[in-house]
Structures are given as structure tokens and as C-alpha cells.
């Protein structure tokens, strides 16, 4: 194993990386949170109060993703190339609930905010793949109980997934990249501070809330800046 082979990379991604695939971001002017309120669709309280409205919100997004018409873009594909060709470990920690990293060929992907194409039974805990609409009355395929199925997504006020693995990877990485995220939502917004031994770079359309915490920054659309940055890293590191 060469010295280079020991250098692990952690990549945090957010909605901005999927924008050029046609998926809306959250906090841009035309973003999802300009059309619906977080309190109405993305909290456990909203789901308890009005499961039909919450299911409608996720059903529409699931239908769009499952239609086969949303494809990974050059940035997703560049990160898959980085994972395939870099001699150390490359872990993608994504806040996105779409599956575009996987469609683009990435294999080491951790969905800290869950996955849109999965559902979870709140009664038996079973998590299953799901491409169709979900309703408040459907029965769980595992325990058969009705009324307990929910999207396998992490709502505001809930604990993100995989935090132990994420912090271990951040502690051991030598390059931390933050791509297409506004830096508004913790714990993801704090990862740059945790990656203390790493070179840190922000690749985003514009400076994020946490821009000053990064050593390096490249601003522009992800399809351009991520592909260029990956080529640079594969050619000569950082
Ligand atoms: N290329 C790169 N960056 C882009 C592009 C693009 N083509 N288009 C937009 N961006 C940037 C925006 O400038 C913004 O900084 O992507 C960022 C998107 O920020 P948000 O909409 O806040 O999305 P994100 O950071 O992923 O949100 C975090 O908030 O609501 C929750 O659970 C949701 O996972 C989400 C979390």
C-alpha cells in the first residue's frame, strides 16, 4: 500500500448536486421550501397531524424519481469515477434522498437523511424498497399491520442515520469535500469542523453559510466544478 493509498476521502453532498438532473433544491429562490412549509410536510408532528398531506408530498417526489426520467449528471458520475480510481476509501455521505449517486455508479454511499425509494414500518421496523404511492391505510408487507408505514426519510427533529460511521470516516479522512449544500442544516453543516486533519474544499454554486470554514473553494455548477476537481485529484491530489 502506498502512502497515497492510505488517504481516505469523505464527500458530503446536498441538493445542489442533483439540481442539474432536474431535481429542485430546498432553499434556492425556486426551491421546495418556497412552495411548501417544512412544518407541514417534513416533521413527525406533521405526519401525526396530517399523514395524507405528508404522503402526497413524498408520493409526488417518489413518482418523479421512479419514473426513470431523472438521470445522474456529470457530477454524480465524476464521484463514481473518483471512488473507482482513487486508491484509498471514498465515502459519499449524502443528505439527498434521491438515488442518483447509486445510478451514477457510486457504491459507498451513506444516506444520512434516508432514501425516497424506501419505506419503513413504524410498528415492526421493517425497511423495504418502494416505488409506488404510499397511503395512511396500507398494510405492512412484513407484519401486516395497517397505518404504520412512512417514507424512510429523516424528518426535522429526528436523528440522522449512520452518525457513528460518518464521524469515524471524518476523523480518518485526508480530504473532505462539501458539494451542493447550503450549510444550513446540522449535523451535516458541522462536518467541516470535525474533519480537522483533512484538506477541506467547498464545491458549490455560490458560497454557503459555512464557506469561511473551508480551506479551498470552487464556485460554479456541479457538473463543471465537480468534474474538474475530481480530475485534478486523480491527476495530482490536492
Ligand atoms: N451546482 C452546485 N450547487 C448548486 C447548484 C448547482 N447546479 N444549484 C444549486 N446549488 C447550491 C445552492 O447554491 C445551495 O447552496 O446547492 C445548495 C442547496 O442548498 P439547500 O437547498 O439548502 O439543500 P441542502 O443543503 O441539501 O439541504 C439540506 O435540508 O431541508 C433539508 O432534508 C433537507 O437534506 C436537506 C437539507
PDB file of C-alpha atoms and ligand atoms in Angstrom:
ATOM      1  CA  UNK A   1       0.000   0.000   0.000  1.00  0.00           C
ATOM      2  CA  UNK A   2       1.478   3.379  -0.967  1.00  0.00           C
ATOM      3  CA  UNK A   3       1.187   6.464   1.242  1.00  0.00           C
ATOM      4  CA  UNK A   4      -1.416   7.797  -1.210  1.00  0.00           C
ATOM      5  CA  UNK A   5      -3.454   4.638  -0.784  1.00  0.00           C
ATOM      6  CA  UNK A   6      -3.957   5.424   2.884  1.00  0.00           C
ATOM      7  CA  UNK A   7      -5.561   8.772   2.168  1.00  0.00           C
ATOM      8  CA  UNK A   8      -9.281   8.447   2.558  1.00  0.00           C
ATOM      9  CA  UNK A   9     -11.800  10.905   1.162  1.00  0.00           C
ATOM     10  CA  UNK A  10     -15.208  11.882   2.534  1.00  0.00           C
ATOM     11  CA  UNK A  11     -17.616  13.701   0.233  1.00  0.00           C
ATOM     12  CA  UNK A  12     -20.716  15.398   1.651  1.00  0.00           C
ATOM     13  CA  UNK A  13     -23.386  16.122  -0.934  1.00  0.00           C
ATOM     14  CA  UNK A  14     -26.612  18.107  -0.865  1.00  0.00           C
ATOM     15  CA  UNK A  15     -29.460  19.019  -3.171  1.00  0.00           C
ATOM     16  CA  UNK A  16     -27.266  21.209  -5.399  1.00  0.00           C
ATOM     17  CA  UNK A  17     -25.550  18.176  -6.928  1.00  0.00           C
ATOM     18  CA  UNK A  18     -28.891  16.894  -8.230  1.00  0.00           C
ATOM     19  CA  UNK A  19     -30.173  20.268  -9.489  1.00  0.00           C
ATOM     20  CA  UNK A  20     -28.802  19.758 -12.992  1.00  0.00           C
ATOM     21  CA  UNK A  21     -30.574  16.372 -13.082  1.00  0.00           C
ATOM     22  CA  UNK A  22     -33.851  18.282 -12.746  1.00  0.00           C
ATOM     23  CA  UNK A  23     -34.494  17.896  -9.008  1.00  0.00           C
ATOM     24  CA  UNK A  24     -35.292  21.011  -7.001  1.00  0.00           C
ATOM     25  CA  UNK A  25     -33.083  22.220  -4.188  1.00  0.00           C
ATOM     26  CA  UNK A  26     -34.657  23.313  -0.891  1.00  0.00           C
ATOM     27  CA  UNK A  27     -33.544  26.854  -0.129  1.00  0.00           C
ATOM     28  CA  UNK A  28     -32.893  28.427  -3.530  1.00  0.00           C
ATOM     29  CA  UNK A  29     -35.444  31.031  -4.675  1.00  0.00           C
ATOM     30  CA  UNK A  30     -37.472  28.394  -6.559  1.00  0.00           C
ATOM     31  CA  UNK A  31     -36.679  25.650  -4.039  1.00  0.00           C
ATOM     32  CA  UNK A  32     -39.009  23.175  -2.352  1.00  0.00           C
ATOM     33  CA  UNK A  33     -39.255  25.182   0.869  1.00  0.00           C
ATOM     34  CA  UNK A  34     -40.507  28.190  -1.103  1.00  0.00           C
ATOM     35  CA  UNK A  35     -43.560  26.124  -2.122  1.00  0.00           C
ATOM     36  CA  UNK A  36     -44.379  24.065   0.976  1.00  0.00           C
ATOM     37  CA  UNK A  37     -43.633  24.638   4.637  1.00  0.00           C
ATOM     38  CA  UNK A  38     -41.238  22.331   6.475  1.00  0.00           C
ATOM     39  CA  UNK A  39     -43.733  22.266   9.375  1.00  0.00           C
ATOM     40  CA  UNK A  40     -46.435  20.886   7.068  1.00  0.00           C
ATOM     41  CA  UNK A  41     -44.574  18.003   5.418  1.00  0.00           C
ATOM     42  CA  UNK A  42     -41.216  17.245   6.999  1.00  0.00           C
ATOM     43  CA  UNK A  43     -41.693  16.739  10.736  1.00  0.00           C
ATOM     44  CA  UNK A  44     -43.045  13.824  12.795  1.00  0.00           C
ATOM     45  CA  UNK A  45     -45.703  16.223  14.090  1.00  0.00           C
ATOM     46  CA  UNK A  46     -46.891  16.988  10.549  1.00  0.00           C
ATOM     47  CA  UNK A  47     -47.145  13.266   9.815  1.00  0.00           C
ATOM     48  CA  UNK A  48     -49.127  12.635  13.003  1.00  0.00           C
ATOM     49  CA  UNK A  49     -51.452  15.571  12.254  1.00  0.00           C
ATOM     50  CA  UNK A  50     -51.990  15.027   8.522  1.00  0.00           C
ATOM     51  CA  UNK A  51     -50.494  11.795   7.131  1.00  0.00           C
ATOM     52  CA  UNK A  52     -52.393  12.217   3.850  1.00  0.00           C
ATOM     53  CA  UNK A  53     -50.683  15.538   3.083  1.00  0.00           C
ATOM     54  CA  UNK A  54     -47.262  14.170   4.007  1.00  0.00           C
ATOM     55  CA  UNK A  55     -47.760  11.054   1.880  1.00  0.00           C
ATOM     56  CA  UNK A  56     -48.902  13.252  -1.039  1.00  0.00           C
ATOM     57  CA  UNK A  57     -45.735  15.316  -0.810  1.00  0.00           C
ATOM     58  CA  UNK A  58     -43.440  12.265  -0.841  1.00  0.00           C
ATOM     59  CA  UNK A  59     -45.584  10.308  -3.330  1.00  0.00           C
ATOM     60  CA  UNK A  60     -45.123  13.083  -5.897  1.00  0.00           C
ATOM     61  CA  UNK A  61     -41.373  13.174  -5.378  1.00  0.00           C
ATOM     62  CA  UNK A  62     -41.140   9.355  -5.423  1.00  0.00           C
ATOM     63  CA  UNK A  63     -43.150   9.146  -8.665  1.00  0.00           C
ATOM     64  CA  UNK A  64     -40.805  11.602 -10.320  1.00  0.00           C
ATOM     65  CA  UNK A  65     -37.695   9.701  -9.207  1.00  0.00           C
ATOM     66  CA  UNK A  66     -39.176   6.282 -10.031  1.00  0.00           C
ATOM     67  CA  UNK A  67     -40.334   7.432 -13.494  1.00  0.00           C
ATOM     68  CA  UNK A  68     -36.914   6.648 -14.910  1.00  0.00           C
ATOM     69  CA  UNK A  69     -36.721  10.170 -16.331  1.00  0.00           C
ATOM     70  CA  UNK A  70     -34.346  11.574 -13.701  1.00  0.00           C
ATOM     71  CA  UNK A  71     -30.764  10.685 -14.511  1.00  0.00           C
ATOM     72  CA  UNK A  72     -27.439  11.201 -12.769  1.00  0.00           C
ATOM     73  CA  UNK A  73     -25.427  14.111 -14.130  1.00  0.00           C
ATOM     74  CA  UNK A  74     -21.720  14.542 -14.792  1.00  0.00           C
ATOM     75  CA  UNK A  75     -21.044  15.398 -11.133  1.00  0.00           C
ATOM     76  CA  UNK A  76     -22.545  12.136  -9.836  1.00  0.00           C
ATOM     77  CA  UNK A  77     -20.617  10.230 -12.485  1.00  0.00           C
ATOM     78  CA  UNK A  78     -17.349  12.014 -11.641  1.00  0.00           C
ATOM     79  CA  UNK A  79     -17.697  10.986  -7.971  1.00  0.00           C
ATOM     80  CA  UNK A  80     -18.236   7.365  -9.034  1.00  0.00           C
ATOM     81  CA  UNK A  81     -15.038   7.627 -11.067  1.00  0.00           C
ATOM     82  CA  UNK A  82     -13.223   9.028  -8.032  1.00  0.00           C
ATOM     83  CA  UNK A  83     -14.356   6.046  -5.950  1.00  0.00           C
ATOM     84  CA  UNK A  84     -13.345   3.585  -8.673  1.00  0.00           C
ATOM     85  CA  UNK A  85      -9.904   5.057  -9.337  1.00  0.00           C
ATOM     86  CA  UNK A  86      -8.728   6.562  -6.050  1.00  0.00           C
ATOM     87  CA  UNK A  87      -6.535   4.087  -4.138  1.00  0.00           C
ATOM     88  CA  UNK A  88      -7.946   4.988  -0.691  1.00  0.00           C
ATOM     89  CA  UNK A  89     -11.532   4.797   0.547  1.00  0.00           C
ATOM     90  CA  UNK A  90     -14.077   7.260  -0.830  1.00  0.00           C
ATOM     91  CA  UNK A  91     -17.263   7.594   1.227  1.00  0.00           C
ATOM     92  CA  UNK A  92     -20.137   9.691  -0.078  1.00  0.00           C
ATOM     93  CA  UNK A  93     -22.297  10.983   2.754  1.00  0.00           C
ATOM     94  CA  UNK A  94     -25.374  12.414   1.128  1.00  0.00           C
ATOM     95  CA  UNK A  95     -28.200  14.471   2.544  1.00  0.00           C
ATOM     96  CA  UNK A  96     -30.121  13.643  -0.605  1.00  0.00           C
ATOM     97  CA  UNK A  97     -32.902  11.092  -0.567  1.00  0.00           C
ATOM     98  CA  UNK A  98     -32.663  10.512  -4.325  1.00  0.00           C
ATOM     99  CA  UNK A  99     -30.689   7.560  -5.706  1.00  0.00           C
ATOM    100  CA  UNK A 100     -28.634   9.434  -8.273  1.00  0.00           C
ATOM    101  CA  UNK A 101     -25.259   8.594  -6.713  1.00  0.00           C
ATOM    102  CA  UNK A 102     -26.081   4.888  -6.988  1.00  0.00           C
ATOM    103  CA  UNK A 103     -27.428   5.340 -10.519  1.00  0.00           C
ATOM    104  CA  UNK A 104     -24.192   7.120 -11.365  1.00  0.00           C
ATOM    105  CA  UNK A 105     -22.145   4.127 -10.230  1.00  0.00           C
ATOM    106  CA  UNK A 106     -21.128   5.048  -6.659  1.00  0.00           C
ATOM    107  CA  UNK A 107     -21.184   2.109  -4.276  1.00  0.00           C
ATOM    108  CA  UNK A 108     -20.022   3.524  -0.947  1.00  0.00           C
ATOM    109  CA  UNK A 109     -22.961   5.857  -0.266  1.00  0.00           C
ATOM    110  CA  UNK A 110     -24.453   6.691   3.114  1.00  0.00           C
ATOM    111  CA  UNK A 111     -27.880   8.361   3.029  1.00  0.00           C
ATOM    112  CA  UNK A 112     -27.893  10.290   6.290  1.00  0.00           C
ATOM    113  CA  UNK A 113     -31.406  11.672   5.640  1.00  0.00           C
ATOM    114  CA  UNK A 114     -32.843   8.370   4.389  1.00  0.00           C
ATOM    115  CA  UNK A 115     -33.985   7.236   0.952  1.00  0.00           C
ATOM    116  CA  UNK A 116     -37.084   8.181  -1.006  1.00  0.00           C
ATOM    117  CA  UNK A 117     -37.382   4.776  -2.660  1.00  0.00           C
ATOM    118  CA  UNK A 118     -37.649   3.003   0.698  1.00  0.00           C
ATOM    119  CA  UNK A 119     -40.437   2.826   3.253  1.00  0.00           C
ATOM    120  CA  UNK A 120     -40.377   1.952   6.909  1.00  0.00           C
ATOM    121  CA  UNK A 121     -42.968   0.301   9.153  1.00  0.00           C
ATOM    122  CA  UNK A 122     -43.184   2.195  12.447  1.00  0.00           C
ATOM    123  CA  UNK A 123     -44.741  -0.872  14.060  1.00  0.00           C
ATOM    124  CA  UNK A 124     -42.276  -3.677  13.206  1.00  0.00           C
ATOM    125  CA  UNK A 125     -39.330  -1.579  11.977  1.00  0.00           C
ATOM    126  CA  UNK A 126     -39.073  -3.307   8.594  1.00  0.00           C
ATOM    127  CA  UNK A 127     -37.468  -1.186   5.849  1.00  0.00           C
ATOM    128  CA  UNK A 128     -38.336  -2.120   2.265  1.00  0.00           C
ATOM    129  CA  UNK A 129     -37.792  -0.875  -1.269  1.00  0.00           C
ATOM    130  CA  UNK A 130     -40.850   1.001  -2.581  1.00  0.00           C
ATOM    131  CA  UNK A 131     -41.527   2.611  -5.967  1.00  0.00           C
ATOM    132  CA  UNK A 132     -45.274   3.292  -5.745  1.00  0.00           C
ATOM    133  CA  UNK A 133     -47.584   5.646  -3.873  1.00  0.00           C
ATOM    134  CA  UNK A 134     -47.952   5.091  -0.163  1.00  0.00           C
ATOM    135  CA  UNK A 135     -51.102   5.727   1.878  1.00  0.00           C
ATOM    136  CA  UNK A 136     -52.047   6.037   5.511  1.00  0.00           C
ATOM    137  CA  UNK A 137     -54.108   2.842   5.389  1.00  0.00           C
ATOM    138  CA  UNK A 138     -51.817   0.385   3.611  1.00  0.00           C
ATOM    139  CA  UNK A 139     -50.668  -2.775   5.390  1.00  0.00           C
ATOM    140  CA  UNK A 140     -47.014  -3.544   6.063  1.00  0.00           C
ATOM    141  CA  UNK A 141     -45.854  -6.444   3.862  1.00  0.00           C
ATOM    142  CA  UNK A 142     -43.899  -7.842   6.807  1.00  0.00           C
ATOM    143  CA  UNK A 143     -46.114  -7.567   9.941  1.00  0.00           C
ATOM    144  CA  UNK A 144     -49.408  -6.900   8.071  1.00  0.00           C
ATOM    145  CA  UNK A 145     -50.316  -4.070  10.469  1.00  0.00           C
ATOM    146  CA  UNK A 146     -52.090  -1.102   8.884  1.00  0.00           C
ATOM    147  CA  UNK A 147     -51.362   2.577   9.318  1.00  0.00           C
ATOM    148  CA  UNK A 148     -47.712   2.326  10.346  1.00  0.00           C
ATOM    149  CA  UNK A 149     -45.955   2.834   7.020  1.00  0.00           C
ATOM    150  CA  UNK A 150     -43.964   6.010   6.434  1.00  0.00           C
ATOM    151  CA  UNK A 151     -41.335   7.200   3.976  1.00  0.00           C
ATOM    152  CA  UNK A 152     -37.840   6.105   5.055  1.00  0.00           C
ATOM    153  CA  UNK A 153     -36.701   9.704   5.355  1.00  0.00           C
ATOM    154  CA  UNK A 154     -35.318  11.614   8.316  1.00  0.00           C
ATOM    155  CA  UNK A 155     -37.581  14.497   9.261  1.00  0.00           C
ATOM    156  CA  UNK A 156     -36.652  17.653  11.150  1.00  0.00           C
ATOM    157  CA  UNK A 157     -36.371  16.730  14.812  1.00  0.00           C
ATOM    158  CA  UNK A 158     -35.242  13.156  14.061  1.00  0.00           C
ATOM    159  CA  UNK A 159     -31.741  11.692  14.319  1.00  0.00           C
ATOM    160  CA  UNK A 160     -29.819  11.409  11.034  1.00  0.00           C
ATOM    161  CA  UNK A 161     -28.682   7.911  10.081  1.00  0.00           C
ATOM    162  CA  UNK A 162     -25.176   6.448  10.306  1.00  0.00           C
ATOM    163  CA  UNK A 163     -23.626   9.139  12.505  1.00  0.00           C
ATOM    164  CA  UNK A 164     -21.059   6.825  14.159  1.00  0.00           C
ATOM    165  CA  UNK A 165     -19.779   5.686  10.800  1.00  0.00           C
ATOM    166  CA  UNK A 166     -19.763   9.254   9.461  1.00  0.00           C
ATOM    167  CA  UNK A 167     -17.749  10.659  12.389  1.00  0.00           C
ATOM    168  CA  UNK A 168     -15.262   7.779  12.194  1.00  0.00           C
ATOM    169  CA  UNK A 169     -14.790   8.463   8.478  1.00  0.00           C
ATOM    170  CA  UNK A 170     -14.407  12.228   9.073  1.00  0.00           C
ATOM    171  CA  UNK A 171     -11.824  11.601  11.795  1.00  0.00           C
ATOM    172  CA  UNK A 172      -9.772   9.424   9.439  1.00  0.00           C
ATOM    173  CA  UNK A 173     -10.049  11.294   6.142  1.00  0.00           C
ATOM    174  CA  UNK A 174      -7.402  13.472   4.451  1.00  0.00           C
ATOM    175  CA  UNK A 175      -9.736  15.224   2.018  1.00  0.00           C
ATOM    176  CA  UNK A 176     -13.234  16.456   2.841  1.00  0.00           C
ATOM    177  CA  UNK A 177     -15.389  17.806   0.025  1.00  0.00           C
ATOM    178  CA  UNK A 178     -18.723  19.538   0.540  1.00  0.00           C
ATOM    179  CA  UNK A 179     -20.776  19.721  -2.648  1.00  0.00           C
ATOM    180  CA  UNK A 180     -24.088  21.448  -3.394  1.00  0.00           C
ATOM    181  CA  UNK A 181     -25.221  22.121   0.143  1.00  0.00           C
ATOM    182  CA  UNK A 182     -26.177  25.451   1.684  1.00  0.00           C
ATOM    183  CA  UNK A 183     -24.721  24.606   5.086  1.00  0.00           C
ATOM    184  CA  UNK A 184     -27.964  25.418   6.880  1.00  0.00           C
ATOM    185  CA  UNK A 185     -28.727  22.034   8.392  1.00  0.00           C
ATOM    186  CA  UNK A 186     -26.827  20.361  11.210  1.00  0.00           C
ATOM    187  CA  UNK A 187     -25.181  17.966  11.829  1.00  0.00           C
ATOM    188  CA  UNK A 188     -24.018  17.985   8.175  1.00  0.00           C
ATOM    189  CA  UNK A 189     -23.076  21.674   8.366  1.00  0.00           C
ATOM    190  CA  UNK A 190     -20.631  20.828  11.174  1.00  0.00           C
ATOM    191  CA  UNK A 191     -18.752  18.084   9.324  1.00  0.00           C
ATOM    192  CA  UNK A 192     -16.138  20.518   8.005  1.00  0.00           C
ATOM    193  CA  UNK A 193     -15.122  21.349  11.574  1.00  0.00           C
ATOM    194  CA  UNK A 194     -14.957  17.678  12.504  1.00  0.00           C
ATOM    195  CA  UNK A 195     -12.697  16.833   9.532  1.00  0.00           C
ATOM    196  CA  UNK A 196      -9.844  18.551  11.334  1.00  0.00           C
ATOM    197  CA  UNK A 197      -6.948  16.618   9.814  1.00  0.00           C
ATOM    198  CA  UNK A 198      -8.238  16.912   6.276  1.00  0.00           C
ATOM    199  CA  UNK A 199      -7.802  19.374   3.456  1.00  0.00           C
ATOM    200  CA  UNK A 200     -11.307  20.854   3.091  1.00  0.00           C
ATOM    201  CA  UNK A 201     -12.942  22.156  -0.068  1.00  0.00           C
ATOM    202  CA  UNK A 202     -16.375  23.539  -0.849  1.00  0.00           C
ATOM    203  CA  UNK A 203     -17.719  22.979  -4.383  1.00  0.00           C
ATOM    204  CA  UNK A 204     -20.955  24.908  -4.747  1.00  0.00           C
ATOM    205  CA  UNK A 205     -22.823  27.286  -6.981  1.00  0.00           C
ATOM    206  CA  UNK A 206     -22.136  30.100  -4.523  1.00  0.00           C
ATOM    207  CA  UNK A 207     -20.549  30.498  -1.084  1.00  0.00           C
ATOM    208  CA  UNK A 208     -22.544  28.543   1.517  1.00  0.00           C
ATOM    209  CA  UNK A 209     -23.338  29.605   5.073  1.00  0.00           C
ATOM    210  CA  UNK A 210     -20.155  27.874   6.203  1.00  0.00           C
ATOM    211  CA  UNK A 211     -17.915  28.975   3.340  1.00  0.00           C
ATOM    212  CA  UNK A 212     -15.264  30.515   5.578  1.00  0.00           C
ATOM    213  CA  UNK A 213     -14.608  27.176   7.298  1.00  0.00           C
ATOM    214  CA  UNK A 214     -13.147  25.663   4.122  1.00  0.00           C
ATOM    215  CA  UNK A 215      -9.523  25.957   3.047  1.00  0.00           C
ATOM    216  CA  UNK A 216     -10.402  25.829  -0.652  1.00  0.00           C
ATOM    217  CA  UNK A 217     -13.489  26.720  -2.652  1.00  0.00           C
ATOM    218  CA  UNK A 218     -14.643  26.321  -6.257  1.00  0.00           C
ATOM    219  CA  UNK A 219     -17.847  28.026  -7.301  1.00  0.00           C
ATOM    220  CA  UNK A 220     -19.989  27.105 -10.291  1.00  0.00           C
ATOM    221  CA  UNK A 221     -22.479  24.440 -11.379  1.00  0.00           C
ATOM    222  CA  UNK A 222     -21.682  20.996 -10.007  1.00  0.00           C
ATOM    223  CA  UNK A 223     -21.383  19.411 -13.455  1.00  0.00           C
ATOM    224  CA  UNK A 224     -18.429  21.729 -14.118  1.00  0.00           C
ATOM    225  CA  UNK A 225     -16.701  22.192 -10.775  1.00  0.00           C
ATOM    226  CA  UNK A 226     -17.021  18.615  -9.520  1.00  0.00           C
ATOM    227  CA  UNK A 227     -15.789  17.036 -12.747  1.00  0.00           C
ATOM    228  CA  UNK A 228     -12.803  19.411 -12.841  1.00  0.00           C
ATOM    229  CA  UNK A 229     -11.990  18.862  -9.167  1.00  0.00           C
ATOM    230  CA  UNK A 230     -12.139  15.066  -9.495  1.00  0.00           C
ATOM    231  CA  UNK A 231      -9.790  15.157 -12.493  1.00  0.00           C
ATOM    232  CA  UNK A 232      -7.386  17.330 -10.501  1.00  0.00           C
ATOM    233  CA  UNK A 233      -7.435  14.991  -7.504  1.00  0.00           C
ATOM    234  CA  UNK A 234      -6.914  11.898  -9.648  1.00  0.00           C
ATOM    235  CA  UNK A 235      -4.042  13.580 -11.501  1.00  0.00           C
ATOM    236  CA  UNK A 236      -2.154  15.201  -8.639  1.00  0.00           C
ATOM    237  CA  UNK A 237      -4.039  15.029  -5.337  1.00  0.00           C
ATOM    238  CA  UNK A 238      -4.913  18.299  -3.615  1.00  0.00           C
TER     239      UNK A 238
HETATM  240  N1  LIG B   1     -24.391  23.106  -8.620  1.00  0.00           N
HETATM  241  C1  LIG B   1     -23.872  23.252  -7.375  1.00  0.00           C
HETATM  242  N2  LIG B   1     -24.540  23.792  -6.353  1.00  0.00           N
HETATM  243  C2  LIG B   1     -25.793  24.193  -6.587  1.00  0.00           C
HETATM  244  C3  LIG B   1     -26.415  24.076  -7.846  1.00  0.00           C
HETATM  245  C4  LIG B   1     -25.649  23.503  -8.902  1.00  0.00           C
HETATM  246  N3  LIG B   1     -26.128  23.348 -10.133  1.00  0.00           N
HETATM  247  N4  LIG B   1     -27.667  24.581  -7.752  1.00  0.00           N
HETATM  248  C5  LIG B   1     -27.824  24.991  -6.502  1.00  0.00           C
HETATM  249  N5  LIG B   1     -26.699  24.769  -5.777  1.00  0.00           N
HETATM  250  C6  LIG B   1     -26.426  25.052  -4.372  1.00  0.00           C
HETATM  251  C7  LIG B   1     -27.170  26.246  -3.826  1.00  0.00           C
HETATM  252  O1  LIG B   1     -26.442  27.432  -4.069  1.00  0.00           O
HETATM  253  C8  LIG B   1     -27.254  25.898  -2.338  1.00  0.00           C
HETATM  254  O2  LIG B   1     -26.119  26.402  -1.645  1.00  0.00           O
HETATM  255  O3  LIG B   1     -26.886  23.946  -3.630  1.00  0.00           O
HETATM  256  C9  LIG B   1     -27.240  24.370  -2.312  1.00  0.00           C
HETATM  257  C10 LIG B   1     -28.570  23.732  -1.959  1.00  0.00           C
HETATM  258  O4  LIG B   1     -28.905  24.057  -0.646  1.00  0.00           O
HETATM  259  P1  LIG B   1     -30.277  23.567   0.017  1.00  0.00           P
HETATM  260  O5  LIG B   1     -31.399  23.811  -0.908  1.00  0.00           O
HETATM  261  O6  LIG B   1     -30.344  24.156   1.376  1.00  0.00           O
HETATM  262  O7  LIG B   1     -30.090  21.966   0.100  1.00  0.00           O
HETATM  263  P2  LIG B   1     -29.280  21.116   1.172  1.00  0.00           P
HETATM  264  O8  LIG B   1     -28.104  21.861   1.670  1.00  0.00           O
HETATM  265  O9  LIG B   1     -29.059  19.783   0.564  1.00  0.00           O
HETATM  266  O10 LIG B   1     -30.340  20.986   2.335  1.00  0.00           O
HETATM  267  C11 LIG B   1     -30.009  20.205   3.463  1.00  0.00           C
HETATM  268  O11 LIG B   1     -32.192  20.468   4.299  1.00  0.00           O
HETATM  269  O12 LIG B   1     -34.475  20.583   4.093  1.00  0.00           O
HETATM  270  C12 LIG B   1     -33.421  19.778   4.369  1.00  0.00           C
HETATM  271  O13 LIG B   1     -33.527  17.481   4.420  1.00  0.00           O
HETATM  272  C13 LIG B   1     -33.318  18.540   3.532  1.00  0.00           C
HETATM  273  O14 LIG B   1     -31.322  17.279   3.039  1.00  0.00           O
HETATM  274  C14 LIG B   1     -31.902  18.568   3.019  1.00  0.00           C
HETATM  275  C15 LIG B   1     -31.221  19.514   3.979  1.00  0.00           C
END
